[in-house]
Short mmCIF file of C-alpha atoms and ligand atoms in Angstrom, two decimals:
data_model
loop_
_atom_site.label_atom_id
_atom_site.label_comp_id
_atom_site.label_asym_id
_atom_site.label_seq_id
_atom_site.Cartn_x
_atom_site.Cartn_y
_atom_site.Cartn_z
CA UNK A 28 0.00 0.00 0.00
CA UNK A 29 1.33 3.43 -0.94
CA UNK A 30 1.56 6.38 1.38
CA UNK A 31 2.69 9.98 1.03
CA UNK A 32 5.41 11.45 3.20
CA UNK A 33 5.16 15.21 3.43
CA UNK A 34 7.63 17.56 5.07
CA UNK A 35 5.53 20.64 5.54
CA UNK A 36 6.06 24.28 6.26
CA UNK A 37 7.33 25.42 2.85
CA UNK A 38 5.83 28.06 0.59
CA UNK A 39 4.44 26.88 -2.71
CA UNK A 40 5.89 28.57 -5.78
CA UNK A 41 5.83 27.55 -9.43
CA UNK A 42 3.61 26.53 -12.28
CA UNK A 43 1.51 23.45 -13.04
CA UNK A 44 -1.10 22.51 -15.61
CA UNK A 45 -4.48 21.36 -14.31
CA UNK A 46 -5.69 18.08 -15.81
CA UNK A 47 -9.02 17.40 -17.51
CA UNK A 48 -12.09 17.11 -15.30
CA UNK A 49 -12.78 13.70 -13.77
CA UNK A 50 -16.47 14.47 -13.35
CA UNK A 51 -16.72 15.44 -16.99
CA UNK A 52 -14.82 12.58 -18.56
CA UNK A 53 -16.76 9.82 -16.77
CA UNK A 54 -20.22 10.59 -18.25
CA UNK A 55 -18.56 11.41 -21.59
CA UNK A 56 -16.92 7.97 -21.66
CA UNK A 57 -20.37 6.51 -20.93
CA UNK A 58 -21.77 8.57 -23.82
CA UNK A 59 -19.34 6.98 -26.31
CA UNK A 60 -21.43 3.81 -25.98
CA UNK A 61 -24.33 5.58 -27.67
CA UNK A 62 -22.56 5.68 -31.01
CA UNK A 63 -21.36 2.67 -32.91
CA UNK A 64 -18.12 4.29 -33.93
CA UNK A 65 -14.72 5.53 -32.80
CA UNK A 66 -14.36 8.59 -30.57
CA UNK A 67 -11.28 10.53 -29.57
CA UNK A 68 -11.26 12.12 -26.12
CA UNK A 69 -8.49 14.65 -25.47
CA UNK A 70 -7.30 15.87 -22.08
CA UNK A 71 -8.58 12.58 -20.70
CA UNK A 72 -6.96 12.57 -17.23
CA UNK A 73 -4.77 9.68 -16.11
CA UNK A 74 -6.83 8.68 -13.05
CA UNK A 75 -7.81 5.37 -11.49
CA UNK A 76 -11.53 6.18 -11.92
CA UNK A 77 -10.92 6.74 -15.63
CA UNK A 78 -9.18 3.34 -15.85
CA UNK A 79 -12.26 1.77 -14.21
CA UNK A 80 -14.44 3.43 -16.87
CA UNK A 81 -12.16 2.01 -19.61
CA UNK A 82 -12.59 -1.44 -18.05
CA UNK A 83 -16.36 -1.08 -18.13
CA UNK A 84 -16.28 -0.19 -21.83
CA UNK A 85 -14.07 -3.22 -22.49
CA UNK A 86 -16.36 -5.51 -20.45
CA UNK A 87 -19.25 -4.36 -22.62
CA UNK A 88 -17.33 -5.37 -25.78
CA UNK A 89 -15.76 -2.04 -26.75
CA UNK A 90 -12.05 -1.36 -27.10
CA UNK A 91 -9.95 1.41 -25.59
CA UNK A 92 -6.55 2.82 -26.45
CA UNK A 93 -4.96 5.37 -24.16
CA UNK A 94 -1.94 7.52 -24.94
CA UNK A 95 -0.95 8.53 -21.41
CA UNK A 96 1.70 10.95 -22.68
CA UNK A 97 -0.82 12.88 -24.77
CA UNK A 98 -3.75 12.22 -22.38
CA UNK A 99 -5.80 11.05 -25.36
CA UNK A 100 -8.26 8.17 -25.28
CA UNK A 101 -9.42 6.31 -28.39
CA UNK A 102 -12.72 4.55 -27.77
CA UNK A 103 -14.20 2.12 -30.26
CA UNK A 104 -17.75 1.11 -29.38
CA UNK A 105 -18.70 -0.65 -32.63
CA UNK A 106 -18.62 -4.11 -31.06
CA UNK A 107 -20.51 -3.38 -27.85
CA UNK A 108 -22.58 -6.53 -27.31
CA UNK A 109 -22.97 -6.96 -23.54
CA UNK A 110 -25.15 -5.13 -21.05
CA UNK A 111 -23.76 -6.14 -17.64
CA UNK A 112 -21.29 -4.31 -15.44
CA UNK A 113 -19.49 -6.76 -13.13
CA UNK A 114 -19.99 -6.28 -9.40
CA UNK A 115 -16.27 -5.63 -8.91
CA UNK A 116 -16.35 -2.55 -11.17
CA UNK A 117 -19.58 -1.28 -9.62
CA UNK A 118 -17.90 -1.45 -6.23
CA UNK A 119 -14.66 0.09 -7.44
CA UNK A 120 -16.33 3.20 -8.74
CA UNK A 121 -19.74 4.42 -7.70
CA UNK A 122 -19.91 6.55 -10.84
CA UNK A 123 -20.25 3.35 -12.87
CA UNK A 124 -23.96 3.99 -12.39
CA UNK A 125 -23.41 6.70 -15.04
CA UNK A 126 -23.21 3.93 -17.60
CA UNK A 127 -26.75 2.71 -16.90
CA UNK A 128 -28.61 5.19 -19.13
CA UNK A 129 -26.18 4.70 -22.02
CA UNK A 130 -26.27 0.89 -21.81
CA UNK A 131 -30.09 0.82 -21.81
CA UNK A 132 -30.17 3.25 -24.75
CA UNK A 133 -27.78 1.08 -26.76
CA UNK A 134 -28.77 -2.46 -25.72
CA UNK A 135 -32.36 -1.93 -24.55
CA UNK A 136 -31.39 -3.67 -21.34
CA UNK A 137 -28.85 -3.44 -18.55
CA UNK A 138 -27.83 -5.49 -15.55
CA UNK A 139 -25.75 -3.91 -12.82
CA UNK A 140 -25.29 -4.49 -9.13
CA UNK A 141 -26.56 -1.83 -6.77
CA UNK A 142 -23.88 0.81 -6.16
CA UNK A 143 -24.97 1.06 -2.50
CA UNK A 144 -23.56 3.52 -0.02
CA UNK A 145 -20.17 5.10 -0.30
CA UNK A 146 -17.72 7.08 1.76
CA UNK A 147 -19.91 10.21 1.55
CA UNK A 148 -23.06 8.57 2.92
CA UNK A 149 -26.03 6.63 1.52
CA UNK A 150 -25.97 8.19 -1.98
CA UNK A 151 -29.23 6.73 -3.29
CA UNK A 152 -30.00 6.54 -7.01
CA UNK A 153 -33.78 6.71 -6.60
CA UNK A 154 -34.06 9.82 -8.81
CA UNK A 155 -32.23 8.08 -11.67
CA UNK A 156 -34.48 5.02 -11.42
CA UNK A 157 -37.70 7.03 -11.03
CA UNK A 158 -36.93 8.97 -14.20
CA UNK A 159 -36.05 5.78 -16.08
CA UNK A 160 -39.35 4.19 -15.01
CA UNK A 161 -41.23 7.30 -16.18
CA UNK A 162 -39.51 6.81 -19.53
CA UNK A 163 -40.79 3.26 -19.88
CA UNK A 164 -37.82 1.29 -18.53
CA UNK A 165 -38.90 -1.79 -16.59
CA UNK A 166 -36.68 -2.12 -13.55
CA UNK A 167 -36.35 -5.03 -11.15
CA UNK A 168 -34.33 -4.51 -8.01
CA UNK A 169 -33.55 -7.88 -6.45
CA UNK A 170 -30.73 -9.32 -4.36
CA UNK A 171 -28.62 -6.19 -4.79
CA UNK A 172 -29.05 -6.23 -8.57
CA UNK A 173 -30.77 -3.76 -10.85
CA UNK A 174 -32.10 -5.31 -14.02
CA UNK A 175 -33.48 -2.95 -16.63
CA UNK A 176 -35.21 -3.56 -19.92
CA UNK A 177 -37.05 -1.30 -22.32
CA UNK A 178 -38.64 -2.21 -25.65
CA UNK A 179 -39.14 1.43 -26.26
CA UNK A 180 -37.88 4.54 -24.50
CA UNK A 181 -40.68 7.03 -24.01
CA UNK A 182 -39.51 10.64 -23.85
CA UNK A 183 -41.22 12.65 -21.12
CA UNK A 184 -40.99 15.79 -19.07
CA UNK A 185 -38.96 14.78 -16.02
CA UNK A 186 -39.18 16.99 -12.95
CA UNK A 187 -36.22 16.22 -10.74
CA UNK A 188 -36.90 16.57 -7.01
CA UNK A 189 -33.27 17.63 -6.54
CA UNK A 190 -30.85 18.96 -9.17
CA UNK A 191 -28.84 15.72 -9.07
CA UNK A 192 -25.77 15.82 -11.30
CA UNK A 193 -25.73 12.08 -11.93
CA UNK A 194 -29.48 11.79 -12.55
CA UNK A 195 -29.40 14.73 -15.00
CA UNK A 196 -26.53 13.09 -16.93
CA UNK A 197 -28.12 9.63 -16.89
CA UNK A 198 -31.40 11.00 -18.29
CA UNK A 199 -29.50 12.89 -21.02
CA UNK A 200 -27.76 9.64 -21.98
CA UNK A 201 -30.95 7.58 -22.00
CA UNK A 202 -32.88 10.09 -24.09
CA UNK A 203 -30.33 11.25 -26.69
CA UNK A 204 -31.39 8.53 -29.13
CA UNK A 205 -35.02 8.08 -28.01
CA UNK A 206 -37.87 8.75 -30.38
CA UNK A 207 -39.20 12.13 -29.22
CA UNK A 208 -38.38 15.04 -26.93
CA UNK A 209 -37.36 14.76 -23.28
CA UNK A 210 -37.37 17.80 -21.02
CA UNK A 211 -35.51 17.75 -17.69
CA UNK A 212 -36.66 20.43 -15.29
CA UNK A 213 -34.80 21.32 -12.10
CA UNK A 214 -31.74 19.94 -13.91
CA UNK A 215 -28.27 20.25 -12.37
CA UNK A 216 -26.34 23.20 -13.83
CA UNK A 217 -22.76 22.07 -13.22
CA UNK A 218 -20.20 22.83 -15.98
CA UNK A 219 -19.76 19.06 -16.46
CA UNK A 220 -23.38 18.85 -17.66
CA UNK A 221 -22.63 21.49 -20.31
CA UNK A 222 -19.54 19.51 -21.34
CA UNK A 223 -21.67 16.37 -21.75
CA UNK A 224 -24.12 18.38 -23.89
CA UNK A 225 -21.24 19.58 -26.09
CA UNK A 226 -20.00 16.02 -26.57
CA UNK A 227 -23.48 14.63 -27.30
CA UNK A 228 -24.06 17.37 -29.87
CA UNK A 229 -20.65 16.63 -31.43
CA UNK A 230 -21.92 13.04 -31.81
CA UNK A 231 -24.93 14.43 -33.69
CA UNK A 232 -27.43 14.63 -30.82
CA UNK A 233 -29.80 17.57 -30.34
CA UNK A 234 -29.48 18.77 -26.74
CA UNK A 235 -29.95 22.32 -25.49
CA UNK A 236 -30.28 24.15 -22.21
CA UNK A 237 -27.39 22.58 -20.27
CA UNK A 238 -26.23 25.09 -17.67
CA UNK A 239 -29.82 26.18 -17.05
CA UNK A 240 -32.58 24.53 -15.03
CA UNK A 241 -34.24 23.10 -18.12
CA UNK A 242 -32.56 20.78 -20.58
CA UNK A 243 -34.29 19.75 -23.79
CA UNK A 244 -33.18 16.57 -25.56
CA UNK A 245 -34.68 15.95 -28.97
CA UNK A 246 -33.94 12.34 -29.72
CA UNK A 247 -32.07 11.53 -32.95
CA UNK A 248 -31.93 8.16 -34.74
CA UNK A 249 -28.22 7.64 -34.91
CA UNK A 250 -25.04 9.16 -33.55
CA UNK A 251 -21.66 9.31 -35.24
CA UNK A 252 -17.99 9.49 -34.27
CA UNK A 253 -16.68 12.64 -32.59
CA UNK A 254 -13.58 14.21 -31.10
CA UNK A 255 -13.79 16.16 -27.89
CA UNK A 256 -11.56 17.97 -25.41
CA UNK A 257 -12.51 17.62 -21.74
CA UNK A 258 -12.90 20.83 -19.74
CA UNK A 259 -10.32 21.63 -17.04
CA UNK A 260 -10.90 20.07 -13.62
CA UNK A 261 -12.34 22.89 -11.52
CA UNK A 262 -12.01 20.94 -8.27
CA UNK A 263 -8.33 20.09 -8.87
CA UNK A 264 -7.75 23.81 -9.59
CA UNK A 265 -9.60 24.76 -6.39
CA UNK A 266 -7.53 22.24 -4.43
CA UNK A 267 -4.19 23.68 -5.62
CA UNK A 268 -5.47 27.19 -4.88
CA UNK A 269 -6.48 26.18 -1.34
CA UNK A 270 -3.06 24.58 -0.82
CA UNK A 271 -1.36 27.81 -1.90
CA UNK A 272 -3.62 29.73 0.49
CA UNK A 273 -2.73 27.33 3.31
CA UNK A 274 1.03 27.34 2.69
CA UNK A 275 1.56 30.84 1.36
CA UNK A 276 3.35 31.40 -1.92
CA UNK A 277 2.76 32.34 -5.50
CA UNK A 278 1.57 29.75 -7.99
CA UNK A 279 0.42 29.80 -11.58
CA UNK A 280 -2.17 27.31 -12.76
CA UNK A 281 -2.54 26.63 -16.47
CA UNK A 282 -5.66 25.18 -18.06
CA UNK A 283 -8.18 26.75 -15.70
CA UNK A 284 -11.66 27.97 -16.51
CA UNK A 285 -12.03 30.73 -13.92
CA UNK A 286 -15.73 31.09 -14.71
CA UNK A 287 -16.30 27.58 -13.25
CA UNK A 288 -14.71 28.44 -9.88
CA UNK A 289 -15.87 32.02 -9.55
CA UNK A 290 -17.15 31.49 -6.00
CA UNK A 291 -13.96 29.76 -4.81
CA UNK A 292 -11.93 32.63 -6.30
CA UNK A 293 -14.02 35.26 -4.59
CA UNK A 294 -13.86 33.50 -1.21
CA UNK A 295 -10.09 33.09 -1.40
CA UNK A 296 -9.87 36.80 -2.29
CA UNK A 297 -11.96 37.58 0.80
CA UNK A 298 -9.47 35.48 2.76
CA UNK A 299 -6.70 37.79 1.61
CA UNK A 300 -5.30 36.01 -1.45
CA UNK A 301 -4.51 37.94 -4.61
CA UNK A 302 -5.84 36.21 -7.70
CA UNK A 303 -5.34 37.25 -11.31
CA UNK A 304 -6.80 35.50 -14.30
CA UNK A 305 -5.36 35.78 -17.77
CA UNK A 306 -7.15 33.64 -20.36
CA UNK A 307 -6.86 30.09 -19.10
CA UNK A 308 -4.12 30.78 -16.56
CA UNK A 309 -4.73 31.76 -12.97
CA UNK A 310 -2.18 33.13 -10.54
CA UNK A 311 -2.77 33.05 -6.82
CA UNK A 312 -0.53 34.79 -4.32
CA UNK A 313 -0.85 34.60 -0.59
CA UNK A 314 1.28 36.98 1.37
CA UNK A 315 1.80 37.23 5.09
CA UNK A 316 -1.78 36.80 6.33
CA UNK A 317 -4.74 34.56 5.65
CA UNK A 318 -8.12 35.53 7.08
CA UNK A 319 -11.12 33.41 7.99
CA UNK A 320 -14.46 33.60 6.12
CA UNK A 321 -17.73 33.93 8.06
CA UNK A 322 -19.40 30.93 6.51
CA UNK A 323 -18.87 28.46 3.70
CA UNK A 324 -22.10 26.78 2.66
CA UNK A 325 -21.97 24.07 0.01
CA UNK A 326 -24.67 24.32 -2.64
CA UNK A 327 -25.39 23.04 -6.14
CA UNK A 328 -23.57 24.98 -8.89
CA UNK A 329 -23.04 27.93 -9.10
CA UNK A 330 -22.86 27.77 -5.28
CA UNK A 331 -19.80 26.70 -3.36
CA UNK A 332 -18.91 23.15 -4.52
CA UNK A 333 -19.16 20.38 -1.93
CA UNK A 334 -16.04 18.88 -3.52
CA UNK A 335 -14.02 21.97 -2.54
CA UNK A 336 -15.25 22.02 1.06
CA UNK A 337 -12.49 19.83 2.51
CA UNK A 338 -9.56 21.58 0.73
CA UNK A 339 -10.99 24.97 1.75
CA UNK A 340 -11.24 23.77 5.34
CA UNK A 341 -7.54 22.84 5.28
CA UNK A 342 -6.78 26.43 4.27
CA UNK A 343 -9.06 27.90 6.94
CA UNK A 344 -7.19 25.91 9.62
CA UNK A 345 -4.26 28.21 8.80
CA UNK A 346 -6.33 31.43 8.82
CA UNK A 347 -6.72 33.92 11.63
CA UNK A 348 -10.30 33.69 12.93
CA UNK A 349 -13.33 31.42 12.83
CA UNK A 350 -15.01 29.89 9.77
CA UNK A 351 -18.29 28.01 9.79
CA UNK A 352 -18.76 25.25 7.20
CA UNK A 353 -22.28 24.08 6.36
CA UNK A 354 -22.43 20.94 4.23
CA UNK A 355 -25.83 20.74 2.53
CA UNK A 356 -25.15 18.20 -0.22
CA UNK A 357 -23.81 15.02 1.43
CA UNK A 358 -24.54 13.82 4.96
CA UNK A 359 -21.12 12.38 5.64
CA UNK A 360 -18.57 14.77 4.29
CA UNK A 361 -16.55 15.73 7.36
CA UNK A 362 -14.38 12.61 7.61
CA UNK A 363 -11.23 14.69 7.15
CA UNK A 364 -12.03 16.64 10.33
CA UNK A 365 -10.90 13.88 12.70
CA UNK A 366 -7.60 13.68 10.84
CA UNK A 367 -7.14 17.47 10.83
CA UNK A 368 -7.63 17.33 14.62
CA UNK A 369 -4.68 14.91 14.78
CA UNK A 370 -2.66 17.66 13.13
CA UNK A 371 -3.61 20.12 15.85
CA UNK A 372 -6.58 21.81 14.17
CA UNK A 373 -9.36 23.27 16.34
CA UNK A 374 -12.64 22.17 14.77
CA UNK A 375 -16.05 21.39 16.31
CA UNK A 376 -18.71 19.46 14.42
CA UNK A 377 -22.44 19.42 14.99
CA UNK A 378 -24.25 17.42 12.34
CA UNK A 379 -23.69 19.13 9.02
CA UNK A 380 -21.93 22.13 10.54
CA UNK A 381 -18.22 22.35 11.30
CA UNK A 382 -16.69 25.35 13.02
CA UNK A 383 -13.00 25.91 12.40
CA UNK A 384 -11.00 28.12 14.74
CA UNK A 385 -7.95 28.87 12.65
CA UNK A 386 -4.84 28.81 14.77
CA UNK A 387 -2.25 28.67 12.02
CA UNK A 388 -0.44 26.00 13.91
CA UNK A 389 -0.92 22.67 12.18
CA UNK A 390 1.69 20.06 13.06
CA UNK A 391 2.67 17.03 10.99
CA UNK A 392 1.05 13.72 11.98
CA UNK A 393 0.17 10.32 10.52
CA UNK A 394 -3.30 10.68 8.95
CA UNK A 395 -5.57 8.55 6.78
CA UNK A 396 -7.69 9.67 3.84
CA UNK A 397 -11.25 8.34 3.98
CA UNK A 398 -12.45 9.87 0.70
CA UNK A 399 -11.09 11.59 -2.39
CA UNK A 400 -11.42 15.30 -1.57
CA UNK A 401 -10.75 14.74 2.13
CA UNK A 402 -7.48 13.05 1.13
CA UNK A 403 -6.51 16.03 -1.03
CA UNK A 404 -7.33 18.33 1.89
CA UNK A 405 -5.06 16.33 4.20
CA UNK A 406 -2.26 16.67 1.64
CA UNK A 407 -2.74 20.46 1.56
CA UNK A 408 -2.83 20.57 5.36
CA UNK A 409 0.32 18.44 5.61
CA UNK A 410 2.14 20.78 3.20
CA UNK A 411 1.20 23.73 5.43
CA UNK A 412 1.94 21.98 8.74
CA UNK A 413 5.26 22.14 10.54
CA UNK A 414 7.08 18.81 10.56
CA UNK A 415 6.48 15.50 8.86
CA UNK A 416 3.16 13.87 7.99
CA UNK A 417 2.38 10.45 6.60
CA UNK A 418 -0.80 10.18 4.57
CA UNK A 419 -2.40 6.76 4.20
CA UNK A 420 -5.40 5.74 2.10
CA UNK A 421 -4.04 7.56 -0.94
CA UNK A 422 -5.81 5.29 -3.43
CA UNK A 423 -8.77 7.61 -2.79
CA UNK A 424 -6.67 10.59 -3.91
CA UNK A 425 -5.55 8.74 -7.06
CA UNK A 426 -9.17 8.49 -8.14
CA UNK A 427 -9.31 12.20 -8.86
CA UNK A 428 -5.80 13.74 -8.96
CA UNK A 429 -3.05 12.86 -11.40
CA UNK A 430 -0.01 12.10 -9.24
CA UNK A 431 -0.72 14.68 -6.55
CA UNK A 432 2.84 14.28 -5.24
CA UNK A 433 4.36 15.31 -8.60
CA UNK A 434 2.04 18.32 -8.85
CA UNK A 435 2.97 19.58 -5.39
CA UNK A 436 6.67 18.75 -5.87
CA UNK A 437 6.67 20.94 -8.97
CA UNK A 438 5.32 23.71 -6.77
CA UNK A 439 8.18 23.27 -4.32
CA UNK A 440 6.39 21.07 -1.79
CA UNK A 441 8.38 18.28 -0.16
CA UNK A 442 6.20 15.25 -0.80
CA UNK A 443 7.08 11.76 -1.93
CA UNK A 444 5.14 8.56 -2.47
CA UNK A 445 6.52 5.38 -0.93
CA UNK A 446 5.25 1.82 -1.25
CA UNK A 447 5.07 -0.24 1.91
C1 UD1 B 513 -21.57 14.35 -8.56
C2 UD1 B 513 -20.06 14.37 -8.56
C3 UD1 B 513 -19.53 14.58 -7.15
C4 UD1 B 513 -20.13 15.83 -6.54
C5 UD1 B 513 -21.66 15.78 -6.64
C6 UD1 B 513 -22.33 17.06 -6.17
C7 UD1 B 513 -19.48 12.94 -10.40
C8 UD1 B 513 -18.85 11.67 -10.86
N1 UD1 B 513 -19.58 13.11 -9.09
O1 UD1 B 513 -21.98 13.24 -7.78
O2 UD1 B 513 -18.11 14.73 -7.22
O3 UD1 B 513 -19.76 15.91 -5.18
O4 UD1 B 513 -22.06 15.57 -8.00
O5 UD1 B 513 -21.83 18.14 -6.88
O6 UD1 B 513 -19.84 13.78 -11.20
N2 UD1 B 513 -29.46 12.15 -4.52
C9 UD1 B 513 -30.59 11.46 -4.16
N3 UD1 B 513 -31.11 10.57 -5.08
C10 UD1 B 513 -30.54 10.38 -6.30
C11 UD1 B 513 -29.38 11.10 -6.65
C12 UD1 B 513 -28.86 11.99 -5.73
O7 UD1 B 513 -31.13 11.61 -3.07
O8 UD1 B 513 -31.06 9.55 -7.07
C13 UD1 B 513 -28.87 13.09 -3.54
C14 UD1 B 513 -27.46 12.64 -3.10
O9 UD1 B 513 -27.51 11.70 -2.05
C15 UD1 B 513 -26.84 13.94 -2.67
C16 UD1 B 513 -27.46 14.97 -3.65
O10 UD1 B 513 -28.63 14.34 -4.17
O11 UD1 B 513 -27.23 14.24 -1.37
C17 UD1 B 513 -26.55 15.37 -4.80
O12 UD1 B 513 -26.12 14.23 -5.49
P1 UD1 B 513 -25.73 14.23 -7.02
O13 UD1 B 513 -25.80 15.63 -7.55
O14 UD1 B 513 -26.52 13.18 -7.72
O15 UD1 B 513 -24.20 13.80 -6.96
P2 UD1 B 513 -23.48 12.72 -7.87
O16 UD1 B 513 -23.96 12.81 -9.27
O17 UD1 B 513 -23.53 11.40 -7.19
#
């Protein structure tokens, strides 16, 4: 098992390029199944979750080539002939549920095991399944399996109870080739939804409205090959920015879409960081002082992203003053707090609220990541802390960050990966 060893207390200075967005590439890889052709996906990040998605495509009968140097994936879905996702892959990556809509659309049936709970809490998929049923998919849930079949997909108006990112994407995938028009209201507005719309339209689909609360999908008969470049990973960018805020320094991030992290930028500015954006590069400088923020409340886009809550908390541990975090999206997203306490942080939790009294005095300690963004937050905290930290559970971090140790090393951090 790998771990990270971090010698903290150094400023971060330098330049790195942010990789393509994990949360964008996963539904886009699922979308390739809709066409019986070859697709080229550029800026496809080298992440363990992406490798799991490749395995799913291969299990279904497709073939995948990946040029890791160029970060380009070549996906051939002409020979897709199966409709099951093995239990192992469903367990490895909860987002494999993203493939459900695309498999049903292509094969008229699907058989997957129930993704179940995950490190962030229960994470039900009831909204996905309710929408599918409304669209004529017959679903049997038995012995932990979900079996779906549909002779015909019946486009509908779907009113989502919550603007679920995954449910919005799954409905878009199911309806892109259905016979008629599907309207999703109360749709999620995340930038990754707009990226999926761009890819579907490049395939020849007719989707509009992504980025607003109403998405209209006019089904088309057939899709064709397409090339697509994945948008920059806004959460990876936010993580590196929070690390710079925690450690102090001056870093330049390339391949950033500032529009997608407007709220994170403005909150880090309120905390005393200087941020300048020039095209797709972003420079963040933190001088002598970092200040607390009154409250950080996670909300669906364009609100503060739940995925940036943990990295931002690591930064606020180093700020002067008190910050209140309110987590409204997931019920179990404070697992990093216990580990930050081991590093000397002063944080109190009450349900979905965490109150951080920044004391600027984190100390290195052995800590364990319990989820992806929490693991990244611990890495940022360890870089800011005095002394040495060991970070365990880093397979979580590898799901969403390309070699986090190389990225931080390039910024002057002292972090290495060792295998035990
Ligand atoms: C996606 C992102 C994840 C991010 C989250 C919220 C991917 C691969 N993952 O996850 O990084 O943190 O959006 O921005 O893109 N819910 C239900 N029933 C459902 C579906 C969702 O109750 O059928 C609830 C969830 O439990 C959660 C909330 O809705 O409390 C938001 O979930 P959702 O937007 O669906 O998140 P994901 O798509 O799973």
